[in-house]
Coordinates of C-alpha atoms and ligand atoms in Angstrom, one line a residue:
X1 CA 11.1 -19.5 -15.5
X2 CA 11.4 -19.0 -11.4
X3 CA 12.9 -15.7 -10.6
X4 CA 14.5 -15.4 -7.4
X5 CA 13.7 -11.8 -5.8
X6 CA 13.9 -10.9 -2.6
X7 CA 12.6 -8.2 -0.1
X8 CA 13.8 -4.9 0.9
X9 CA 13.5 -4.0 4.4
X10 CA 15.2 -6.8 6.0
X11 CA 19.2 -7.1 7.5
X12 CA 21.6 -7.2 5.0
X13 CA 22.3 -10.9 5.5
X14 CA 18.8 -12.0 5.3
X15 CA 19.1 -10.7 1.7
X16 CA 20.6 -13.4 0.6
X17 CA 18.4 -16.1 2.0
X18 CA 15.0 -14.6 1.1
X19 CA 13.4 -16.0 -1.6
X20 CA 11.7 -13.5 -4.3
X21 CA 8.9 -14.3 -6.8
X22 CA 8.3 -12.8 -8.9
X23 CA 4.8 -12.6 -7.9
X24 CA 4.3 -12.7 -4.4
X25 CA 2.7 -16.0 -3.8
X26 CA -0.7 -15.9 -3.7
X27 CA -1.9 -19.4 -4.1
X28 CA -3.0 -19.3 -7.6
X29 CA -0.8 -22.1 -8.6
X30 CA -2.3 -24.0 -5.7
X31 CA -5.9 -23.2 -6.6
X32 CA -5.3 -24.2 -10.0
X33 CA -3.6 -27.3 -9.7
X34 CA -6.5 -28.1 -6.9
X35 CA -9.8 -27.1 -9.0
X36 CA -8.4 -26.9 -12.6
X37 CA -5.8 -29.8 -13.0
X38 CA -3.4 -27.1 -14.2
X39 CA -0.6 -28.4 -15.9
X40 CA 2.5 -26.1 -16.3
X41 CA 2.4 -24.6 -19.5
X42 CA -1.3 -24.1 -19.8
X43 CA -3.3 -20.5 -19.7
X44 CA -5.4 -20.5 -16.8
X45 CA -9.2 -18.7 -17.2
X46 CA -9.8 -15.6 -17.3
X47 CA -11.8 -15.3 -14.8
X48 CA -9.2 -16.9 -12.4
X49 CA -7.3 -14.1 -12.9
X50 CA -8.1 -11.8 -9.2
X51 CA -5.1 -9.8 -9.3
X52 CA -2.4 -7.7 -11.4
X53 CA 0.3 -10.3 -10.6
X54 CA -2.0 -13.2 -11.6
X55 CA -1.3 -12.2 -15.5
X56 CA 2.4 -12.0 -15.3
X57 CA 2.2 -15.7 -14.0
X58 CA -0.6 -16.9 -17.2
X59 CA 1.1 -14.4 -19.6
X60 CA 4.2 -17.0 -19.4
X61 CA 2.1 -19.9 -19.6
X62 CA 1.4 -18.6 -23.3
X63 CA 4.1 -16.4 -24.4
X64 CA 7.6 -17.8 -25.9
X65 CA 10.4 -17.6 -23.3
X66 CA 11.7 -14.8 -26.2
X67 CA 8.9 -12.5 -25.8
X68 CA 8.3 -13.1 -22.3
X69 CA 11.8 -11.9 -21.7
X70 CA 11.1 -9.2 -23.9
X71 CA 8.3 -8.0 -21.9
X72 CA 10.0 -8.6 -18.8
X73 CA 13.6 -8.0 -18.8
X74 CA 14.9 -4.8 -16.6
X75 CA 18.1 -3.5 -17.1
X76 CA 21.6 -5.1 -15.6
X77 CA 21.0 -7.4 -13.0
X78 CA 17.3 -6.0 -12.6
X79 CA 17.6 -4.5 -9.3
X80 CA 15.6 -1.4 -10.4
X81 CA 12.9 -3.5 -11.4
X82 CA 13.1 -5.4 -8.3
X83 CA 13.1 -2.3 -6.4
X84 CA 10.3 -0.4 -8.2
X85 CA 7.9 -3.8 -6.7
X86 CA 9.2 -3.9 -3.1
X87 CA 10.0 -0.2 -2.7
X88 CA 6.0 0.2 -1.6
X89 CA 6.8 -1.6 1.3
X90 CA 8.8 1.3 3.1
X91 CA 5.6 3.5 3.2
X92 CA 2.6 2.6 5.6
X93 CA -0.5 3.9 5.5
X94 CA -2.1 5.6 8.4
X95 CA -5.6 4.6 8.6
X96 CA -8.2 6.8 10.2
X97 CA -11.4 4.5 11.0
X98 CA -15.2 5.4 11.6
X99 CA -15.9 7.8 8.3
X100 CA -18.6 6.9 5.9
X101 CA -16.3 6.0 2.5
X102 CA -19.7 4.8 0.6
X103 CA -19.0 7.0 -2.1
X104 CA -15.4 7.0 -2.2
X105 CA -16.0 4.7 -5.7
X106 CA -17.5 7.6 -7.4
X107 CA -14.5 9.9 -7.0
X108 CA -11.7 7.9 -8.7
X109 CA -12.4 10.4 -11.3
X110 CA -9.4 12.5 -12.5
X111 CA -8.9 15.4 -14.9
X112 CA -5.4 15.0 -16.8
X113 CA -4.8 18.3 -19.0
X114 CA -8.7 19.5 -19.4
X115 CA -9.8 15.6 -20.0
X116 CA -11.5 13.8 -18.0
X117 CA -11.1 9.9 -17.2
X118 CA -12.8 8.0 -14.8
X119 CA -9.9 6.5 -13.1
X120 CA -6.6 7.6 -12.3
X121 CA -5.1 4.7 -13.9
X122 CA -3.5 4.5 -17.3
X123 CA -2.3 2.4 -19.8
X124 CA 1.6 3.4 -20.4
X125 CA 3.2 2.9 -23.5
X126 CA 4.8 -0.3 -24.3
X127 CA 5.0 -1.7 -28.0
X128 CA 4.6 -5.1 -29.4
X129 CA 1.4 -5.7 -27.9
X130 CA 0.7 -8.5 -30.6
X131 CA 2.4 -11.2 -28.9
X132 CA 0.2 -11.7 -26.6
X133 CA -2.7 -11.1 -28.4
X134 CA -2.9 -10.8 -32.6
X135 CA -4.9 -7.3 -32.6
X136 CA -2.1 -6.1 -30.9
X137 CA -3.2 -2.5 -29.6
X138 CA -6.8 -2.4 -31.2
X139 CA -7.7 -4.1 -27.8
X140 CA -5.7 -1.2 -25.8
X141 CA -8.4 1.0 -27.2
X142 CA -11.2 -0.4 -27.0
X143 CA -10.4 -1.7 -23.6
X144 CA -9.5 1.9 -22.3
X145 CA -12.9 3.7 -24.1
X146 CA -14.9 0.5 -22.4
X147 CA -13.4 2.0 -19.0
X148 CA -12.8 5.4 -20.0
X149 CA -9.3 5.4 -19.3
X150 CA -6.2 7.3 -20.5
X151 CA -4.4 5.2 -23.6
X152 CA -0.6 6.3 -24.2
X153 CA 0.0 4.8 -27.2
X154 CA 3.4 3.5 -28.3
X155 CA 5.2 4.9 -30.9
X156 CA 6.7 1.9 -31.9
X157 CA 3.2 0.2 -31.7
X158 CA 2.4 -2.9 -34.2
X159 CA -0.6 -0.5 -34.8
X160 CA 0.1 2.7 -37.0
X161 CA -1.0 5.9 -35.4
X162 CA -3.8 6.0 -37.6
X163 CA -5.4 2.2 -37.3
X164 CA -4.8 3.4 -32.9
X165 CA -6.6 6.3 -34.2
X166 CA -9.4 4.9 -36.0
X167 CA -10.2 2.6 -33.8
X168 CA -10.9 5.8 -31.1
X169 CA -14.3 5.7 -29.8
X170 CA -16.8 8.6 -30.3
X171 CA -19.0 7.7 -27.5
X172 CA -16.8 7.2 -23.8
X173 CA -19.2 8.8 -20.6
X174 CA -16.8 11.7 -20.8
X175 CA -17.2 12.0 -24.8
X176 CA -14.9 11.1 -27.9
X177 CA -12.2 8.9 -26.5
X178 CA -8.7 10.8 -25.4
X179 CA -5.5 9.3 -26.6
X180 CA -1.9 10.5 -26.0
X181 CA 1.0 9.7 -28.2
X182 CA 4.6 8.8 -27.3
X183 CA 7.3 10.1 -29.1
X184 CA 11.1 8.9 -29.0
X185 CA 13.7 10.9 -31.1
X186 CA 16.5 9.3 -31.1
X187 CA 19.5 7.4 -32.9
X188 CA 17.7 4.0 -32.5
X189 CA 18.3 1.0 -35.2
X190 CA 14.5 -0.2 -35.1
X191 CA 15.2 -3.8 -36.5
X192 CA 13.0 -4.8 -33.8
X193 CA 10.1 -3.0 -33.9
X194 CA 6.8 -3.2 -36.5
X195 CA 7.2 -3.8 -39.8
X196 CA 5.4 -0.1 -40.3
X197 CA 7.8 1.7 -38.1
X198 CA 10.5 3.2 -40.0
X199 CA 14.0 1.3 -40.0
X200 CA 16.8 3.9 -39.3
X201 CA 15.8 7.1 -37.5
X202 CA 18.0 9.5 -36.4
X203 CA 18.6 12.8 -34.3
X204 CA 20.8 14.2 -37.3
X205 CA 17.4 14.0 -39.6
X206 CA 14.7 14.7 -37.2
X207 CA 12.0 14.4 -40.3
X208 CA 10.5 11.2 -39.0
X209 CA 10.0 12.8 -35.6
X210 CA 8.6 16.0 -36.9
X211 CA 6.1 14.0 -39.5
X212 CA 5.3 11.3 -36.4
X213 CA 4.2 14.2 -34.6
X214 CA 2.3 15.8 -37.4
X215 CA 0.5 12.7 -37.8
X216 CA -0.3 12.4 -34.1
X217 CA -2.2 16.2 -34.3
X218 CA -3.9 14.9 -37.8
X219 CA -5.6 12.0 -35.8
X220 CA -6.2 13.8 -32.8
X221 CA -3.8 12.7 -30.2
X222 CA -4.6 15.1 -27.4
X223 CA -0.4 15.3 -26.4
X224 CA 2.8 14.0 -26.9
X225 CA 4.4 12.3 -24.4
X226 CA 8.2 12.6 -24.5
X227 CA 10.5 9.7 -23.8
X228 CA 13.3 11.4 -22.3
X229 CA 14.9 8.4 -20.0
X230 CA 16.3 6.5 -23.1
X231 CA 19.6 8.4 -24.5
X232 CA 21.6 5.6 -25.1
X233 CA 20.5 1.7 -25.6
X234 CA 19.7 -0.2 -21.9
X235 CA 22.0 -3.2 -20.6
X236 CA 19.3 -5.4 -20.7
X237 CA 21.4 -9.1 -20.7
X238 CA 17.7 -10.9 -20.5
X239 CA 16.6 -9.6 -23.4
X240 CA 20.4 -9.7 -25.0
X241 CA 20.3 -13.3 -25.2
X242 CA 17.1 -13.7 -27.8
X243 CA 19.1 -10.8 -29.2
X244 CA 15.4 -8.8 -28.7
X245 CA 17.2 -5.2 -26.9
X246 CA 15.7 -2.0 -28.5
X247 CA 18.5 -0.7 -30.2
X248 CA 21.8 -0.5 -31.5
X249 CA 25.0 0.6 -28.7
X250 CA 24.1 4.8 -29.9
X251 CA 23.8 7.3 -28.0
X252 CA 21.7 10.0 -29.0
X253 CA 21.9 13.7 -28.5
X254 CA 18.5 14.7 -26.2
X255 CA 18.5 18.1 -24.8
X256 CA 15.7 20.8 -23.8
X257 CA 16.4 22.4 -26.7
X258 CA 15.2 19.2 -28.5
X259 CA 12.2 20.0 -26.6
X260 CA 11.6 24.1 -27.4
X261 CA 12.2 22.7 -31.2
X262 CA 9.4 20.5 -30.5
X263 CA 7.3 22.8 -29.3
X264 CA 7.6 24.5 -31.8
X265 CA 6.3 22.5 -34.1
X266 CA 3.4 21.1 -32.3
X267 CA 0.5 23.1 -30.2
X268 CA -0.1 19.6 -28.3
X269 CA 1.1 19.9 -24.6
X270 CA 4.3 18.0 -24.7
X271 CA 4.7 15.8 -21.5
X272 CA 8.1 14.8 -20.7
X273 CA 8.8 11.1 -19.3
X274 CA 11.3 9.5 -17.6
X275 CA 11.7 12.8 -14.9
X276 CA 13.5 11.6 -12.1
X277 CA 15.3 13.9 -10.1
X278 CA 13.7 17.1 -8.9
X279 CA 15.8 19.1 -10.9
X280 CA 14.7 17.8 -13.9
X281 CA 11.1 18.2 -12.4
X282 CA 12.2 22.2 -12.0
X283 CA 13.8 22.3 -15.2
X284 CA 10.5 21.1 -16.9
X285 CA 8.2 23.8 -15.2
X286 CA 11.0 26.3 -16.0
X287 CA 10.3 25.2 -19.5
X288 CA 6.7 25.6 -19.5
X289 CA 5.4 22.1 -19.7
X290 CA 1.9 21.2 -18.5
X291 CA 2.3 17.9 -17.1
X292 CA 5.4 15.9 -16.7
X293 CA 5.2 12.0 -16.1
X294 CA 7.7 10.4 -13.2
X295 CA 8.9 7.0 -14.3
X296 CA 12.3 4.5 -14.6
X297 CA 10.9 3.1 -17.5
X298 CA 10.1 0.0 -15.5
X299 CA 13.6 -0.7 -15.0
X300 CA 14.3 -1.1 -18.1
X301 CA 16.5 1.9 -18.7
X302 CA 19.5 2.5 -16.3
X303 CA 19.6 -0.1 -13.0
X304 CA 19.6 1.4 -10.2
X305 CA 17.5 4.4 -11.2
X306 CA 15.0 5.0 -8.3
X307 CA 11.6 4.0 -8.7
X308 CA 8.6 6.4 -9.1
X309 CA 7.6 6.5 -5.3
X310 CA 11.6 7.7 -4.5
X311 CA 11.0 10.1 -7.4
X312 CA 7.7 11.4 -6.3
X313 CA 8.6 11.9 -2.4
X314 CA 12.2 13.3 -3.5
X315 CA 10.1 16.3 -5.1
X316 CA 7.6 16.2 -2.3
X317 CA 10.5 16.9 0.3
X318 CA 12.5 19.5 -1.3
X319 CA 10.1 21.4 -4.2
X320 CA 6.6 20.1 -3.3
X321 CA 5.0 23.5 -5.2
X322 CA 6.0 21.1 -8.2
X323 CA 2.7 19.3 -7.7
X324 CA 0.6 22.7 -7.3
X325 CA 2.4 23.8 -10.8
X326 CA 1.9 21.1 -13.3
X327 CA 0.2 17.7 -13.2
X328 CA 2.2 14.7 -12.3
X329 CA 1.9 11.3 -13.8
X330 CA 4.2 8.7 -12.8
X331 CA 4.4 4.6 -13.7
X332 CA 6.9 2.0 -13.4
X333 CA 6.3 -0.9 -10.8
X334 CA 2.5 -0.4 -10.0
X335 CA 0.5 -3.6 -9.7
X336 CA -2.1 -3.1 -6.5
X337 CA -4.7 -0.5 -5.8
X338 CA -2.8 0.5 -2.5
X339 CA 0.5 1.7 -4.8
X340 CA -1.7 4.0 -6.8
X341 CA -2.9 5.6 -3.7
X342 CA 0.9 6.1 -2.4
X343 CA 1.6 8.0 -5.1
X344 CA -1.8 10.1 -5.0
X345 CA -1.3 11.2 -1.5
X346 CA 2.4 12.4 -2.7
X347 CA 0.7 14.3 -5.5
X348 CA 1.0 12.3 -8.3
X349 CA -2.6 12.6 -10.3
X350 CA -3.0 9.4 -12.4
X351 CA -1.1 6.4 -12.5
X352 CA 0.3 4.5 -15.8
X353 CA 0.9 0.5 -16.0
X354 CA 3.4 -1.2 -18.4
X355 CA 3.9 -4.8 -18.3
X356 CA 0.5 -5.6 -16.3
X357 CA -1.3 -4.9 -19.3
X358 CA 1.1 -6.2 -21.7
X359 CA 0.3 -9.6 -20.0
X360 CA -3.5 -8.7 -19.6
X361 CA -3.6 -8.8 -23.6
X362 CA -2.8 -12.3 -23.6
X363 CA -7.0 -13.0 -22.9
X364 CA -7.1 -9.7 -25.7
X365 CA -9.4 -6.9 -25.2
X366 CA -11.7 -8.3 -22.0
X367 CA -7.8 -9.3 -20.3
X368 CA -7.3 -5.8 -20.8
X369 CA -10.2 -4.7 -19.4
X370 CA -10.7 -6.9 -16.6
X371 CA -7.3 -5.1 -15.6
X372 CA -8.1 -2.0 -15.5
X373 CA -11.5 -3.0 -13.6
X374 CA -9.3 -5.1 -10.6
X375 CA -7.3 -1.5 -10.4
X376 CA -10.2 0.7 -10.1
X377 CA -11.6 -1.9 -7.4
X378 CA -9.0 -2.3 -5.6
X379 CA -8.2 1.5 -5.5
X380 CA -11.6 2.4 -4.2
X381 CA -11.8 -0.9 -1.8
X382 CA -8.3 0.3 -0.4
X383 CA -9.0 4.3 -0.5
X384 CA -12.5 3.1 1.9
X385 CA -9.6 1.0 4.0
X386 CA -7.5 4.0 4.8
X387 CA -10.8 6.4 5.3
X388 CA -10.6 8.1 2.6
X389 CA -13.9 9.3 2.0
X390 CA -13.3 11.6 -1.4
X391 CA -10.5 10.0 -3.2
X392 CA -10.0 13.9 -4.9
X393 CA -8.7 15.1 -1.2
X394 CA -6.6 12.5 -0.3
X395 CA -3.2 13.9 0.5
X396 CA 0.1 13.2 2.7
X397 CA -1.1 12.9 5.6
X398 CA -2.7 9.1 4.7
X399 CA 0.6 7.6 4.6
X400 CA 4.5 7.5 6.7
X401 CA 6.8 7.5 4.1
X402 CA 9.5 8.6 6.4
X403 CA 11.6 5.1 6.0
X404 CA 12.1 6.9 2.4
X405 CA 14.1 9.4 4.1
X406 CA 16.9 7.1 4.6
X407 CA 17.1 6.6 0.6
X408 CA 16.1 9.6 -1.3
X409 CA 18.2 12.6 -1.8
X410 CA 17.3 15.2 0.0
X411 CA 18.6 18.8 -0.5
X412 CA 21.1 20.1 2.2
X413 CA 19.1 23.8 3.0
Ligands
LIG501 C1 7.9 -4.2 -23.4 C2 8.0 -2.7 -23.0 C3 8.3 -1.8 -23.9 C4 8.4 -0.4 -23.6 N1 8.6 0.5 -24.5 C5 8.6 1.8 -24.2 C6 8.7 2.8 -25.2 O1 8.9 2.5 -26.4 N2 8.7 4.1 -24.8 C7 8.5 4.5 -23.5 O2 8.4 5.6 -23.2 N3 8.4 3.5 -22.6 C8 8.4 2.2 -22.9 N4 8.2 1.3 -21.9 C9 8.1 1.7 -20.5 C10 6.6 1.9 -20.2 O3 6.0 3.0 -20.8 C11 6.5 2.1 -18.7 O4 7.2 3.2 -18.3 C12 6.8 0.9 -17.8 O5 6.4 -0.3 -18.5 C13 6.2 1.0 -16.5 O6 6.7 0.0 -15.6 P1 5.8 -1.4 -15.4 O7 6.0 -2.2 -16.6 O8 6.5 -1.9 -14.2 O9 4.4 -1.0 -15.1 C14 8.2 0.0 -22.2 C15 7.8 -1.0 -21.3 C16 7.8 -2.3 -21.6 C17 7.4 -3.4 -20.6
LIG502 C1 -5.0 -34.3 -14.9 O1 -4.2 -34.0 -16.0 C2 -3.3 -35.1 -16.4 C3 -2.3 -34.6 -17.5 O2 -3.0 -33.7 -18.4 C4 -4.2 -36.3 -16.9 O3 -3.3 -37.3 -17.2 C5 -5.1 -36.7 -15.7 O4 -6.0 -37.7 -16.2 C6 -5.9 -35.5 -15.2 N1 -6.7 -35.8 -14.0 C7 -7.9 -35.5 -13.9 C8 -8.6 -36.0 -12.5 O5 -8.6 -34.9 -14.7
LIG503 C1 -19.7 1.7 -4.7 O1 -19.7 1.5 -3.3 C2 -21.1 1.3 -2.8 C3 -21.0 1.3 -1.3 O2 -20.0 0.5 -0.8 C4 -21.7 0.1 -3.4 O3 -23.0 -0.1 -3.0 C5 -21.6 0.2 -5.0 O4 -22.1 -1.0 -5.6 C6 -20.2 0.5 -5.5 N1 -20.3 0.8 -6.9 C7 -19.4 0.3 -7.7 C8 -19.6 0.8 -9.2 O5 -18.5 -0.4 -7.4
LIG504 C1 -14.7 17.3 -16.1 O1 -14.9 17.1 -14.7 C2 -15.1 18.3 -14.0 C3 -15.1 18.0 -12.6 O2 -15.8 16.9 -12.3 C4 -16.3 19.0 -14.5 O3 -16.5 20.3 -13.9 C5 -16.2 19.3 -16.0 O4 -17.4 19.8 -16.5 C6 -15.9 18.0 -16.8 N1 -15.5 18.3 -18.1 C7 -16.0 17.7 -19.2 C8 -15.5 18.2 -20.5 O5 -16.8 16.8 -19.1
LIG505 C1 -15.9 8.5 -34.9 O1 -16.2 9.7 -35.6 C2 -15.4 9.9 -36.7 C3 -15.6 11.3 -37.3 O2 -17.0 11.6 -37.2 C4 -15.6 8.8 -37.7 O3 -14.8 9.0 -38.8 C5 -15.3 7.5 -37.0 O4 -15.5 6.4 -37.9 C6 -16.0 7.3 -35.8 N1 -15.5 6.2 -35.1 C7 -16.3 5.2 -34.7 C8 -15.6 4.0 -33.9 O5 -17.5 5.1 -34.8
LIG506 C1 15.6 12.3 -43.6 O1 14.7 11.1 -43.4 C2 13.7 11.1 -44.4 C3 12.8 9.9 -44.0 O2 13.6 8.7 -43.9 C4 14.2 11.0 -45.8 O3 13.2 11.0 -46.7 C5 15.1 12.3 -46.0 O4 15.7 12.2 -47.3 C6 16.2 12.4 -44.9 N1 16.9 13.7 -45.1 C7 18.2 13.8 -45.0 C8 18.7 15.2 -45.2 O5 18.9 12.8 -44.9
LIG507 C1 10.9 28.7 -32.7 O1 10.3 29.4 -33.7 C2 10.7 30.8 -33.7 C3 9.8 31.5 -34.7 O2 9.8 30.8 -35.9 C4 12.2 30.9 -33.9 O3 12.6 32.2 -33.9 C5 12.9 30.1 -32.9 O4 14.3 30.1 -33.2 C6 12.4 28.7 -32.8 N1 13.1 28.0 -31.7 C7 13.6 26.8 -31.8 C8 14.2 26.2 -30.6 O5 13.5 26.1 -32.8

């Protein structure tokens, strides 16, 4: 199940000839094979897991090719999703040397909409986490009160709203556990999805929306995050073959006033996801919004959508006062430390994961935590790398994203 990727940043006709994994290799197959006797096929330890990447590799050592390639597929021929992994190579970092960073790992603290998390990293929302592990989301929760992360939780999750719910601590270092809840109204034939999700669902009968959002506020969600990047089904031809895409070929009718409906009906903060133009960024502080949340959907959406560090430095470059007016979350192709702090010193505030702990779930709860613990590491073990002594102040001046110039739209003034 080799994928041939390749990297950005080279001539045009070395494109061709570079090889991409798709995890760069980092001699885990070596080490195993040397210490282990790993035999393809086999789920390394756990605790030979040292990096993000390293559970994409054991997750399909367990998983079914079908629901690997569910997991995994991107849309089209995948470029999006190939991009939102190299794309982090076109931005350096500027190191400054000789400041005291000894307490840089007690400010990876973050504040998203009044609640406060020790991390900015998050757990995004991605259903069907059962397949790699058989209490599904249950271990998302624990896993994110254990670490007093942010959980979005699917809608479409194996777990109702209310088991996700119940399953909330009481007693995180920052108080009762914080949850968000995705939301996705639209014409979408779930045949795929949990048993407890409703089968049809549409934008002509907006009932199941409005009562999935009444049940959110019953159990406490603290905010409903707002798929907007899916109005139509994705091309997704990897996932087409076990039959396992999301939906029907419907397109569905999405609009802001979708949105002033919802808010209507809901004194949550909305957050809107999938932004990724900066129009769409103005639009939403036009509209009030709080927070909005950068992201291609992991390439799962529309290929060649741009990934979230394109996004982030197109509104950075032509309406940076975004950042000032609403909080900015962003995910989609994050899997090291040093791509979280990218997106910091653009603006972005906390950082969401989709896939990485998709896999992590395959070793259940402590897979999940053990990922969120090798982010917050390497975050703080990079942030002291660059010289970043408060991780709270970091800004644009720790990296050269100019290369980005070259590929993001920028707004003739
Ligand atoms: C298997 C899978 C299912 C997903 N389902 C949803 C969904 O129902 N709603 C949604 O807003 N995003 C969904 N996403 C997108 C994630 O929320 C997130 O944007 C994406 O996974 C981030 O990219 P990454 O996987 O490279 O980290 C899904 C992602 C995956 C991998
Ligand atoms: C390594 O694994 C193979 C296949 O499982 C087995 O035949 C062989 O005996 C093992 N070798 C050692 C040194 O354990
Ligand atoms: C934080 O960094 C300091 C200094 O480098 C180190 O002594 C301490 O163990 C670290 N704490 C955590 C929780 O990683
Ligand atoms: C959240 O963190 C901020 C800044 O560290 C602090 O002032 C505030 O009291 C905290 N709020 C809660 C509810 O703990
Ligand atoms: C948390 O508190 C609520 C309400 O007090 C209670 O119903 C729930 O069982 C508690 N959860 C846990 C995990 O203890
Ligand atoms: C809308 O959907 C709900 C839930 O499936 C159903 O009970 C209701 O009858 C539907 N309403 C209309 C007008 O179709
Ligand atoms: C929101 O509610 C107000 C008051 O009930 C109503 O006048 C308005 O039309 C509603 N807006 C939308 C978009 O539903």
């Amino acid at each position: 199940m080799r994928c041939t990727l390749f990297f950005s940043g080279l001539a045009a006709t070395a494109l061709a000839a570079e090889p991409f994994l798709n995890e760069p290799d980092t001699g885990l197959e070596t080490f195993l094979h040397q210490t282990n006797n790993w035999t393809e096929g086999t789920q390394p330890a756990l605790k030979d897991m040292r990096g993000l990447n390293d559970f994409d590799f054991a997750a399909r050592q367990k998983l079914s090719t079908e629901n690997y390639f569910y997991y995994r597929t991107g849309s089209a021929g995948e470029w999006s999703y190939r991009n939102n992994l190299d794309i982090w190579q076109k931005v350096k970092f500027r190191p400054r040397f000789l400041t005291d960073t000894t307490k840089v790992n007690k400010t990876l603290g973050v504040t998203i909409l009044g609640y406060n998390f020790t991390s900015p990293v998050f757990i995004s929302p991605a259903p069907r986490a059962q397949y790699g592990n058989e209490r599904g989301e249950l271990n998302y929760v624990e896993a994110s009160a254990d670490e007093d992360t942010l959980y979005v939780a699917a809608m479409y999750a194996q777990k109702t709203i209310e088991e996700i719910a119940a399953a909330k601590s009481n007693t995180t270092i920052n108080g009762p556990q914080v949850i968000f809840q995705q939301v996705l109204p639209m014409l979408v034939y779930l045949k795929y999805y949990s048993t407890n999700s409703p089968q049809i669902y549409s934008n002509a009968n907006l009932s199941v929306t409005w009562d999935n959002i009444a049940r959110a506020e019953r159990t406490g969600a603290k905010a409903i995050v707002w798929t907007i990047d899916a109005p139509a089904d994705a091309v997704r031809h990897r996932a087409a073959r076990f039959d396992t895409t999301n939906a029907n070929s419907a397109t569905s009718s999405l609009t802001w006033d979708l949105y002033d409906q919802m808010k209507n009906r809901t004194s949550l903060p909305i957050i809107p996801k999938g932004i990724a133009s900066v129009e769409d960024a103005q639009e939403a502080v036009r509209r009030g919004v709080k927070a909005i949340y950068i992201s291609n959907h992991g390439g799962r959406q529309l290929d060649h959508s741009p990934s979230p560090l394109e996004i982030a430095y197109e509104i950075y470059r032509n309406a940076p006062e975004v950042f000032k007016q609403v909080e900015v979350l962003a995910d989609s192709g994050v899997r090291y430390g040093s791509d979280v702090l990218k997106l910091m010193a653009l603006g972005v505030k906390a950082v969401g994961l989709g896939r990485p702990f998709l896999y992590a779930n395959c070793y259940g709860r402590d897979g999940v935590q053990k990922a969120i613990q090798i982010m917050k590491k390497e975050i703080a073990q990079d942030a002291a790398q660059v010289g970043i002594a408060d991780l709270r102040k970091i800004g644009p001046s720790v990296i050269n994203a100019r290369e980005l110039d070259e590929t993001v739209y920028i707004e003739e003034k």
